[in-house]
mmCIF file of C-alpha atoms and ligand atoms in Angstrom:
data_model
loop_
_atom_site.group_PDB
_atom_site.id
_atom_site.type_symbol
_atom_site.label_atom_id
_atom_site.label_comp_id
_atom_site.label_asym_id
_atom_site.label_seq_id
_atom_site.Cartn_x
_atom_site.Cartn_y
_atom_site.Cartn_z
ATOM 1 C CA MET A 1 -27.518 2.158 5.424
ATOM 2 C CA SER A 2 -28.245 -1.240 6.805
ATOM 3 C CA GLY A 3 -29.002 -3.878 4.267
ATOM 4 C CA HIS A 4 -28.285 -7.362 3.057
ATOM 5 C CA VAL A 5 -24.589 -8.168 3.545
ATOM 6 C CA ALA A 6 -22.823 -11.144 1.923
ATOM 7 C CA VAL A 7 -19.443 -12.574 2.883
ATOM 8 C CA VAL A 8 -17.753 -14.419 0.004
ATOM 9 C CA GLY A 9 -15.092 -16.883 1.172
ATOM 10 C CA ALA A 10 -16.637 -17.057 4.638
ATOM 11 C CA THR A 11 -14.788 -20.249 5.595
ATOM 12 C CA GLY A 12 -11.298 -18.926 4.797
ATOM 13 C CA ALA A 13 -8.758 -17.285 7.094
ATOM 14 C CA VAL A 14 -9.829 -13.772 6.081
ATOM 15 C CA GLY A 15 -13.508 -14.782 5.858
ATOM 16 C CA GLN A 16 -13.473 -15.994 9.441
ATOM 17 C CA GLU A 17 -11.893 -12.703 10.469
ATOM 18 C CA PHE A 18 -14.615 -10.804 8.549
ATOM 19 C CA ILE A 19 -17.140 -12.553 10.750
ATOM 20 C CA ARG A 20 -15.350 -11.582 13.953
ATOM 21 C CA VAL A 21 -14.790 -7.965 12.844
ATOM 22 C CA LEU A 22 -18.390 -7.494 11.622
ATOM 23 C CA ALA A 23 -19.708 -8.757 14.954
ATOM 24 C CA GLN A 24 -17.248 -6.783 17.098
ATOM 25 C CA ARG A 25 -17.935 -3.534 15.242
ATOM 26 C CA LYS A 26 -21.693 -4.183 15.210
ATOM 27 C CA PHE A 27 -21.789 -3.630 11.453
ATOM 28 C CA PRO A 28 -25.396 -2.727 10.601
ATOM 29 C CA TYR A 29 -27.271 -5.285 8.497
ATOM 30 C CA SER A 30 -30.803 -6.478 7.943
ATOM 31 C CA LYS A 31 -29.719 -9.873 6.582
ATOM 32 C CA ILE A 32 -26.363 -11.626 6.296
ATOM 33 C CA THR A 33 -25.361 -14.433 3.938
ATOM 34 C CA PHE A 34 -22.209 -16.531 4.148
ATOM 35 C CA LEU A 35 -20.897 -17.909 0.865
ATOM 36 C CA ALA A 36 -18.091 -20.372 0.073
ATOM 37 C CA SER A 37 -17.447 -23.306 -2.279
ATOM 38 C CA SER A 38 -19.712 -26.335 -2.620
ATOM 39 C CA ARG A 39 -17.287 -28.149 -0.280
ATOM 40 C CA SER A 40 -18.451 -25.971 2.615
ATOM 41 C CA ALA A 41 -22.131 -25.603 1.714
ATOM 42 C CA GLY A 42 -24.321 -26.591 4.652
ATOM 43 C CA LYS A 43 -21.641 -26.039 7.310
ATOM 44 C CA PRO A 44 -22.777 -23.997 10.333
ATOM 45 C CA ILE A 45 -21.352 -20.525 11.050
ATOM 46 C CA GLU A 46 -21.893 -18.766 14.363
ATOM 47 C CA PHE A 47 -22.464 -15.049 13.971
ATOM 48 C CA ALA A 48 -23.683 -12.573 16.591
ATOM 49 C CA GLY A 49 -25.287 -15.294 18.684
ATOM 50 C CA GLN A 50 -27.037 -17.025 15.800
ATOM 51 C CA THR A 51 -26.203 -20.095 13.748
ATOM 52 C CA HIS A 52 -26.152 -19.501 9.990
ATOM 53 C CA THR A 53 -25.551 -22.003 7.209
ATOM 54 C CA VAL A 54 -22.835 -21.592 4.582
ATOM 55 C CA GLN A 55 -24.297 -21.393 1.093
ATOM 56 C CA GLU A 56 -22.595 -22.293 -2.158
ATOM 57 C CA LEU A 57 -21.483 -19.260 -4.172
ATOM 58 C CA THR A 58 -23.377 -19.232 -7.480
ATOM 59 C CA GLU A 59 -24.305 -16.650 -10.103
ATOM 60 C CA GLU A 60 -27.653 -16.277 -8.321
ATOM 61 C CA SER A 61 -26.109 -15.488 -4.924
ATOM 62 C CA PHE A 62 -26.284 -11.684 -5.176
ATOM 63 C CA LYS A 63 -29.996 -11.020 -5.758
ATOM 64 C CA GLY A 64 -31.017 -8.426 -3.163
ATOM 65 C CA VAL A 65 -27.501 -8.174 -1.686
ATOM 66 C CA ASP A 66 -26.509 -4.552 -0.968
ATOM 67 C CA ILE A 67 -22.877 -5.042 -0.046
ATOM 68 C CA ALA A 68 -20.567 -8.025 -0.512
ATOM 69 C CA LEU A 69 -17.186 -8.536 1.113
ATOM 70 C CA PHE A 70 -15.057 -10.805 -1.092
ATOM 71 C CA SER A 71 -12.056 -12.855 0.023
ATOM 72 C CA ALA A 72 -12.022 -16.077 -1.960
ATOM 73 C CA GLY A 73 -9.064 -15.382 -4.234
ATOM 74 C CA ALA A 74 -8.575 -13.324 -7.395
ATOM 75 C CA SER A 75 -10.139 -15.772 -9.859
ATOM 76 C CA ILE A 76 -13.388 -15.953 -7.852
ATOM 77 C CA SER A 77 -13.438 -12.137 -7.648
ATOM 78 C CA ARG A 78 -12.795 -11.780 -11.379
ATOM 79 C CA LYS A 79 -15.726 -14.079 -12.133
ATOM 80 C CA PHE A 80 -18.248 -13.113 -9.481
ATOM 81 C CA ALA A 81 -17.649 -9.422 -8.662
ATOM 82 C CA PRO A 82 -18.995 -8.230 -12.057
ATOM 83 C CA ILE A 83 -22.017 -10.536 -11.595
ATOM 84 C CA ALA A 84 -22.612 -8.984 -8.164
ATOM 85 C CA VAL A 85 -22.280 -5.435 -9.521
ATOM 86 C CA LYS A 86 -24.833 -6.258 -12.235
ATOM 87 C CA ALA A 87 -27.220 -7.378 -9.492
ATOM 88 C CA GLY A 88 -26.807 -3.952 -7.815
ATOM 89 C CA THR A 89 -24.362 -5.059 -5.108
ATOM 90 C CA VAL A 90 -21.398 -2.920 -4.022
ATOM 91 C CA VAL A 91 -18.348 -5.190 -3.800
ATOM 92 C CA VAL A 92 -15.446 -4.575 -1.425
ATOM 93 C CA ASP A 93 -12.832 -6.965 -2.742
ATOM 94 C CA ASN A 94 -9.874 -8.218 -0.759
ATOM 95 C CA SER A 95 -8.227 -9.949 -3.737
ATOM 96 C CA SER A 96 -5.649 -8.540 -6.153
ATOM 97 C CA ALA A 97 -8.077 -8.825 -9.098
ATOM 98 C CA PHE A 98 -9.038 -5.154 -9.503
ATOM 99 C CA ARG A 99 -6.530 -3.244 -7.379
ATOM 100 C CA MET A 100 -4.644 -1.634 -10.245
ATOM 101 C CA ASP A 101 -7.746 -1.090 -12.423
ATOM 102 C CA PRO A 102 -7.915 2.707 -12.914
ATOM 103 C CA GLU A 103 -11.721 2.509 -12.612
ATOM 104 C CA VAL A 104 -11.513 0.846 -9.189
ATOM 105 C CA PRO A 105 -10.606 2.828 -6.063
ATOM 106 C CA LEU A 106 -7.972 1.229 -3.846
ATOM 107 C CA VAL A 107 -8.588 2.392 -0.295
ATOM 108 C CA VAL A 108 -7.160 2.491 3.201
ATOM 109 C CA PRO A 109 -9.605 4.690 5.149
ATOM 110 C CA GLU A 110 -6.790 6.339 7.164
ATOM 111 C CA VAL A 111 -5.040 7.292 3.903
ATOM 112 C CA ASN A 112 -7.438 8.051 1.029
ATOM 113 C CA PRO A 113 -11.063 7.799 2.222
ATOM 114 C CA ASP A 114 -12.352 10.170 -0.477
ATOM 115 C CA ASP A 115 -11.350 7.735 -3.227
ATOM 116 C CA ALA A 116 -13.898 5.198 -1.938
ATOM 117 C CA PHE A 117 -16.784 7.386 -3.089
ATOM 118 C CA LYS A 118 -15.592 7.336 -6.713
ATOM 119 C CA HIS A 119 -16.471 3.644 -7.064
ATOM 120 C CA LYS A 120 -18.474 2.159 -9.908
ATOM 121 C CA GLY A 121 -19.546 -0.911 -7.969
ATOM 122 C CA ILE A 122 -16.178 -2.306 -6.864
ATOM 123 C CA ILE A 123 -13.738 -0.983 -4.250
ATOM 124 C CA ALA A 124 -10.458 -2.831 -3.794
ATOM 125 C CA ASN A 125 -8.773 -3.595 -0.519
ATOM 126 C CA PRO A 126 -4.978 -3.316 -0.878
ATOM 127 C CA ASN A 127 -2.402 -6.032 -0.367
ATOM 128 C CA CYS A 128 -1.841 -6.789 3.320
ATOM 129 C CA SER A 129 1.819 -5.742 3.486
ATOM 130 C CA THR A 130 0.972 -2.512 1.680
ATOM 131 C CA ILE A 131 -1.838 -1.657 4.118
ATOM 132 C CA ILE A 132 0.377 -2.236 7.153
ATOM 133 C CA ALA A 133 3.138 -0.031 5.663
ATOM 134 C CA VAL A 134 0.920 2.848 4.528
ATOM 135 C CA VAL A 135 -0.931 3.225 7.839
ATOM 136 C CA ALA A 136 2.452 4.160 9.345
ATOM 137 C CA VAL A 137 3.970 5.931 6.331
ATOM 138 C CA TRP A 138 1.070 8.166 5.208
ATOM 139 C CA PRO A 139 1.090 10.405 8.337
ATOM 140 C CA LEU A 140 4.795 10.999 7.634
ATOM 141 C CA TYR A 141 4.183 11.673 3.945
ATOM 142 C CA LYS A 142 1.669 14.336 5.005
ATOM 143 C CA LEU A 143 4.387 15.838 7.212
ATOM 144 C CA CYS A 144 6.848 16.039 4.323
ATOM 145 C CA ARG A 145 6.853 14.405 0.880
ATOM 146 C CA ILE A 146 8.669 11.066 0.877
ATOM 147 C CA GLU A 147 10.965 10.639 -2.096
ATOM 148 C CA ARG A 148 12.014 7.051 -1.480
ATOM 149 C CA MET A 149 10.909 4.072 0.606
ATOM 150 C CA VAL A 150 12.914 0.881 1.130
ATOM 151 C CA VAL A 151 10.887 -1.864 2.776
ATOM 152 C CA SER A 152 11.718 -5.423 3.841
ATOM 153 C CA THR A 153 8.908 -7.648 5.071
ATOM 154 C CA TYR A 154 8.629 -10.526 7.532
ATOM 155 C CA GLN A 155 5.306 -12.035 6.471
ATOM 156 C CA ALA A 156 3.181 -14.512 8.393
ATOM 157 C CA ALA A 157 1.740 -17.773 7.083
ATOM 158 C CA SER A 158 -1.823 -16.368 7.295
ATOM 159 C CA GLY A 159 -1.202 -14.362 4.125
ATOM 160 C CA ALA A 160 -1.196 -17.640 2.212
ATOM 161 C CA GLY A 161 -4.554 -18.685 3.709
ATOM 162 C CA TYR A 162 -5.875 -20.834 6.507
ATOM 163 C CA GLN A 163 -4.247 -24.024 5.199
ATOM 164 C CA ALA A 164 -0.825 -22.358 5.338
ATOM 165 C CA MET A 165 -1.369 -21.561 9.029
ATOM 166 C CA VAL A 166 -2.289 -25.191 9.659
ATOM 167 C CA GLU A 167 0.815 -26.231 7.723
ATOM 168 C CA LEU A 168 3.096 -24.093 9.920
ATOM 169 C CA GLU A 169 1.704 -25.704 13.082
ATOM 170 C CA GLU A 170 1.869 -29.232 11.659
ATOM 171 C CA GLN A 171 5.412 -28.777 10.383
ATOM 172 C CA ALA A 172 6.564 -27.423 13.748
ATOM 173 C CA ARG A 173 5.180 -30.558 15.424
ATOM 174 C CA GLU A 174 6.819 -32.811 12.825
ATOM 175 C CA VAL A 175 10.245 -31.159 13.176
ATOM 176 C CA LEU A 176 10.074 -31.369 16.973
ATOM 177 C CA ALA A 177 9.205 -35.056 16.646
ATOM 178 C CA GLY A 178 12.365 -35.533 14.568
ATOM 179 C CA ARG A 179 10.613 -35.944 11.191
ATOM 180 C CA LYS A 180 11.293 -33.983 7.991
ATOM 181 C CA PRO A 181 8.093 -32.216 6.904
ATOM 182 C CA THR A 182 6.888 -32.311 3.302
ATOM 183 C CA PRO A 183 5.616 -28.888 2.200
ATOM 184 C CA LYS A 184 2.092 -29.005 0.739
ATOM 185 C CA VAL A 185 0.607 -25.497 0.721
ATOM 186 C CA LEU A 186 3.741 -23.336 0.801
ATOM 187 C CA PRO A 187 6.604 -24.170 -1.590
ATOM 188 C CA HIS A 188 9.244 -24.720 1.107
ATOM 189 C CA GLN A 189 9.429 -25.804 4.732
ATOM 190 C CA ILE A 190 8.113 -22.854 6.775
ATOM 191 C CA ALA A 191 8.696 -24.177 10.303
ATOM 192 C CA PHE A 192 12.176 -23.182 11.548
ATOM 193 C CA ASN A 193 12.886 -21.571 8.173
ATOM 194 C CA LEU A 194 12.096 -18.507 6.063
ATOM 195 C CA PHE A 195 12.041 -17.955 2.320
ATOM 196 C CA SER A 196 11.500 -15.344 -0.369
ATOM 197 C CA HIS A 197 7.756 -14.629 -0.729
ATOM 198 C CA ASN A 198 5.941 -17.414 -2.536
ATOM 199 C CA SER A 199 4.606 -15.252 -5.378
ATOM 200 C CA LYS A 200 5.718 -15.302 -9.009
ATOM 201 C CA ILE A 201 8.993 -13.586 -9.894
ATOM 202 C CA SER A 202 8.598 -10.970 -12.616
ATOM 203 C CA GLU A 203 11.121 -10.304 -15.394
ATOM 204 C CA ASN A 204 12.709 -7.505 -13.357
ATOM 205 C CA GLY A 205 13.576 -9.979 -10.563
ATOM 206 C CA TYR A 206 10.950 -8.652 -8.133
ATOM 207 C CA ASN A 207 8.206 -10.985 -6.967
ATOM 208 C CA GLU A 208 4.540 -10.036 -7.330
ATOM 209 C CA GLU A 209 4.167 -9.139 -3.657
ATOM 210 C CA GLU A 210 7.038 -6.657 -3.916
ATOM 211 C CA MET A 211 5.591 -5.039 -7.046
ATOM 212 C CA LYS A 212 2.175 -4.812 -5.335
ATOM 213 C CA MET A 213 3.769 -2.765 -2.555
ATOM 214 C CA VAL A 214 5.370 -0.442 -5.111
ATOM 215 C CA LYS A 215 2.325 0.084 -7.331
ATOM 216 C CA GLU A 216 -0.422 0.108 -4.688
ATOM 217 C CA THR A 217 1.378 2.615 -2.441
ATOM 218 C CA ARG A 218 1.837 4.991 -5.386
ATOM 219 C CA LYS A 219 -1.825 4.608 -6.370
ATOM 220 C CA MET A 220 -3.153 5.421 -2.874
ATOM 221 C CA PHE A 221 -0.691 8.274 -2.311
ATOM 222 C CA HIS A 222 -1.472 9.658 -5.797
ATOM 223 C CA ASP A 223 2.282 9.944 -6.346
ATOM 224 C CA ASP A 224 3.705 8.018 -9.308
ATOM 225 C CA ASN A 225 7.125 9.536 -8.703
ATOM 226 C CA MET A 226 7.647 8.117 -5.209
ATOM 227 C CA GLN A 227 10.577 5.684 -5.463
ATOM 228 C CA ILE A 228 9.834 2.393 -3.713
ATOM 229 C CA THR A 229 11.736 -0.866 -3.466
ATOM 230 C CA ALA A 230 10.691 -3.932 -1.481
ATOM 231 C CA THR A 231 11.990 -7.353 -0.453
ATOM 232 C CA CYS A 232 9.228 -9.658 0.747
ATOM 233 C CA VAL A 233 9.964 -12.696 2.874
ATOM 234 C CA ARG A 234 7.721 -15.361 4.399
ATOM 235 C CA VAL A 235 8.625 -16.158 8.034
ATOM 236 C CA PRO A 236 7.374 -18.828 10.478
ATOM 237 C CA ILE A 237 4.822 -16.591 12.179
ATOM 238 C CA LEU A 238 1.099 -17.376 12.302
ATOM 239 C CA ARG A 239 -0.743 -14.127 11.594
ATOM 240 C CA ALA A 240 0.987 -10.739 11.885
ATOM 241 C CA HIS A 241 3.311 -9.201 9.291
ATOM 242 C CA SER A 242 6.317 -7.103 10.318
ATOM 243 C CA GLU A 243 8.275 -4.703 8.126
ATOM 244 C CA SER A 244 11.500 -2.727 8.263
ATOM 245 C CA ILE A 245 10.896 0.640 6.584
ATOM 246 C CA ASN A 246 13.513 3.190 5.542
ATOM 247 C CA LEU A 247 12.328 6.568 4.268
ATOM 248 C CA THR A 248 13.993 9.449 2.476
ATOM 249 C CA PHE A 249 12.099 12.732 2.747
ATOM 250 C CA SER A 250 12.361 15.682 0.382
ATOM 251 C CA LYS A 251 13.550 17.897 3.277
ATOM 252 C CA PRO A 252 15.180 17.201 6.665
ATOM 253 C CA VAL A 253 12.733 15.721 9.194
ATOM 254 C CA THR A 254 13.504 15.182 12.866
ATOM 255 C CA GLU A 255 12.804 12.061 14.867
ATOM 256 C CA GLN A 256 10.658 14.217 17.154
ATOM 257 C CA GLN A 257 8.460 15.376 14.246
ATOM 258 C CA VAL A 258 8.023 11.762 13.186
ATOM 259 C CA ARG A 259 7.051 10.685 16.689
ATOM 260 C CA GLU A 260 4.511 13.505 16.976
ATOM 261 C CA ALA A 261 2.972 12.714 13.578
ATOM 262 C CA LEU A 262 2.704 9.014 14.448
ATOM 263 C CA ALA A 263 1.292 9.710 17.925
ATOM 264 C CA ALA A 264 -1.537 11.705 16.306
ATOM 265 C CA ALA A 265 -2.150 9.201 13.490
ATOM 266 C CA PRO A 266 -5.279 7.016 13.462
ATOM 267 C CA GLY A 267 -4.656 3.267 13.491
ATOM 268 C CA VAL A 268 -1.087 3.597 14.809
ATOM 269 C CA LYS A 269 0.264 2.494 18.186
ATOM 270 C CA ILE A 270 3.798 3.503 19.086
ATOM 271 C CA VAL A 271 5.721 0.664 20.752
ATOM 272 C CA ASP A 272 9.213 2.035 21.124
ATOM 273 C CA ASP A 273 10.739 1.285 24.509
ATOM 274 C CA ARG A 274 14.495 1.573 24.071
ATOM 275 C CA VAL A 275 15.239 1.026 27.763
ATOM 276 C CA ASN A 276 13.585 -2.378 27.854
ATOM 277 C CA ASN A 277 14.320 -3.248 24.225
ATOM 278 C CA HIS A 278 10.606 -3.647 23.614
ATOM 279 C CA PHE A 279 9.511 -2.930 20.051
ATOM 280 C CA PRO A 280 6.746 -4.110 17.678
ATOM 281 C CA MET A 281 6.381 -7.888 17.705
ATOM 282 C CA PRO A 282 3.963 -10.093 15.764
ATOM 283 C CA LEU A 283 2.877 -11.919 18.929
ATOM 284 C CA GLU A 284 1.713 -8.598 20.401
ATOM 285 C CA SER A 285 0.241 -7.052 17.248
ATOM 286 C CA SER A 286 -1.802 -10.211 16.520
ATOM 287 C CA ASP A 287 -5.544 -9.740 17.074
ATOM 288 C CA GLN A 288 -5.026 -5.976 17.392
ATOM 289 C CA ASP A 289 -6.532 -3.316 15.136
ATOM 290 C CA ASP A 290 -3.592 -0.900 15.296
ATOM 291 C CA VAL A 291 -0.352 -1.103 13.369
ATOM 292 C CA PHE A 292 2.468 -1.113 15.930
ATOM 293 C CA VAL A 293 5.369 1.236 15.096
ATOM 294 C CA GLY A 294 8.754 1.417 16.780
ATOM 295 C CA ARG A 295 12.535 1.501 16.276
ATOM 296 C CA ILE A 296 11.925 5.097 15.179
ATOM 297 C CA ARG A 297 15.308 6.658 14.516
ATOM 298 C CA GLN A 298 17.186 9.038 12.307
ATOM 299 C CA ASP A 299 18.942 7.115 9.531
ATOM 300 C CA ILE A 300 22.659 7.735 10.159
ATOM 301 C CA SER A 301 23.498 6.878 6.557
ATOM 302 C CA GLN A 302 21.689 10.058 5.454
ATOM 303 C CA PRO A 303 23.658 12.850 7.171
ATOM 304 C CA ASP A 304 21.442 15.584 5.703
ATOM 305 C CA GLY A 305 18.659 14.558 8.131
ATOM 306 C CA ARG A 306 16.278 13.370 5.414
ATOM 307 C CA GLY A 307 16.276 9.713 6.457
ATOM 308 C CA ILE A 308 14.120 7.879 9.001
ATOM 309 C CA ASP A 309 14.142 4.189 9.915
ATOM 310 C CA MET A 310 11.331 2.341 11.654
ATOM 311 C CA PHE A 311 9.938 -1.141 12.243
ATOM 312 C CA VAL A 312 6.232 -1.957 12.101
ATOM 313 C CA SER A 313 4.058 -4.958 12.894
ATOM 314 C CA GLY A 314 0.367 -5.379 12.089
ATOM 315 C CA ASP A 315 -2.166 -8.176 12.082
ATOM 316 C CA GLN A 316 -2.329 -9.434 8.505
ATOM 317 C CA LEU A 317 -5.807 -10.896 8.850
ATOM 318 C CA ARG A 318 -7.201 -7.870 10.647
ATOM 319 C CA LYS A 319 -5.907 -4.462 9.455
ATOM 320 C CA GLY A 320 -4.128 -6.199 6.570
ATOM 321 C CA ALA A 321 -7.393 -7.684 5.294
ATOM 322 C CA ALA A 322 -10.725 -8.051 7.129
ATOM 323 C CA LEU A 323 -10.711 -4.915 9.270
ATOM 324 C CA ASN A 324 -9.698 -2.641 6.391
ATOM 325 C CA THR A 325 -12.382 -4.196 4.163
ATOM 326 C CA VAL A 326 -15.050 -3.695 6.838
ATOM 327 C CA GLN A 327 -13.840 -0.107 7.442
ATOM 328 C CA ILE A 328 -14.297 0.592 3.707
ATOM 329 C CA ALA A 329 -17.812 -0.879 3.906
ATOM 330 C CA GLU A 330 -18.544 1.340 6.938
ATOM 331 C CA LEU A 331 -17.226 4.397 5.114
ATOM 332 C CA ILE A 332 -19.532 3.996 2.124
ATOM 333 C CA SER A 333 -22.506 2.908 4.257
ATOM 334 C CA ARG A 334 -22.545 6.081 6.351
HETATM 335 P P1 LIG B 401 -13.989 -23.359 0.973
HETATM 336 O O1 LIG B 401 -13.587 -23.363 2.407
HETATM 337 O O2 LIG B 401 -15.364 -23.897 0.746
HETATM 338 O O3 LIG B 401 -12.939 -23.930 0.054
HETATM 339 P P2 LIG B 401 -8.224 -19.284 2.340
HETATM 340 O O4 LIG B 401 -7.617 -18.108 1.621
HETATM 341 O O5 LIG B 401 -8.083 -19.200 3.819
HETATM 342 O O6 LIG B 401 -7.708 -20.577 1.804
HETATM 343 O O7 LIG B 401 -9.809 -19.219 2.016
HETATM 344 C C1 LIG B 401 -10.333 -19.230 0.721
HETATM 345 C C2 LIG B 401 -11.848 -19.000 0.782
HETATM 346 O O8 LIG B 401 -12.340 -18.971 -0.566
HETATM 347 C C3 LIG B 401 -12.609 -20.117 1.479
HETATM 348 O O9 LIG B 401 -13.751 -19.599 2.123
HETATM 349 C C4 LIG B 401 -13.007 -20.995 0.310
HETATM 350 O O10 LIG B 401 -14.157 -21.807 0.556
HETATM 351 C C5 LIG B 401 -13.362 -19.945 -0.702
HETATM 352 N N1 LIG B 401 -13.380 -20.537 -2.053
HETATM 353 C C6 LIG B 401 -12.379 -21.206 -2.669
HETATM 354 N N2 LIG B 401 -12.796 -21.650 -3.882
HETATM 355 C C7 LIG B 401 -14.080 -21.251 -4.025
HETATM 356 C C8 LIG B 401 -15.076 -21.400 -5.033
HETATM 357 N N3 LIG B 401 -14.822 -22.048 -6.160
HETATM 358 N N4 LIG B 401 -16.304 -20.854 -4.832
HETATM 359 C C9 LIG B 401 -16.567 -20.194 -3.678
HETATM 360 N N5 LIG B 401 -15.676 -20.032 -2.679
HETATM 361 C C10 LIG B 401 -14.450 -20.546 -2.843
#
């Protein structure tokens, strides 16, 4: 199916990545429309060798649009995705607005592609940290059921949008010039610092990002009994998220089995050079499609052989957002 494609939030960090990914993957389209706020209307956007003009997102924007990729925040999705669906558009939404809606499939193509076809107009793209974890964890779950996952994240500024990336660079310059930066986009100084993820803390003491990882992983794995706990941290990195992941399987699993499963898994690149101490790093996973996986080892605190530790790094804007969204669009357009 090639049709009229719309990109909502085209000027944002993820929106800009949509544009690169669509062009690189030669996504089929007959017409493409770039939408953002009135602030950006009229700005030029280069796409596949042509200059397009950003249009203001309005209730009329979806007439004749076959597929729309949304990344302009949850409130924009909540308002405009139903309007798009009414106009006959299939929405692939990168926001958190519909992810836990039982009527809306939540999809990572390497994990649960079949769910995408159950959509009623909207398909949700998972949270970025969740995507990066499940690409590496699902092949192992298929090997042997995972009873428990403990994850700690090291999340880049890009997850908080383009302005947060700019803020990291500006703050770094200010600190090096001997000035104390004033945080504007993120709640605390990000340069030369790190802090607990800047999402709301729930009553149980977990922040929203952590609870997204718990709930979204269970939804995609179709396993409400999988025990998951997460600690999410923002670090002074521009665009790739890294995660420490500890797994407890239902039966003993060897390191060798894990390596073989990961070597055969789509979207995974093993970077695990113990001799040279070279493991997944955000600088190397940035701009890459694959999730890098390394530090693969038997967890010595679980002497029954049911524990595995690993460390992953994946581009938040790419597999964590734009690439996964475009892959979902490709899946349903086949
Ligand atoms: P704009 O650049 O015109 O503000 P990011 O997450 O990187 O901050 O990007 C957010 C994206 O969502 C941008 O493309 C932004 O457009 C878009 N956006 C924000 N508010 C609106 C709105 N009210 N209507 C349409 N697009 C919006």
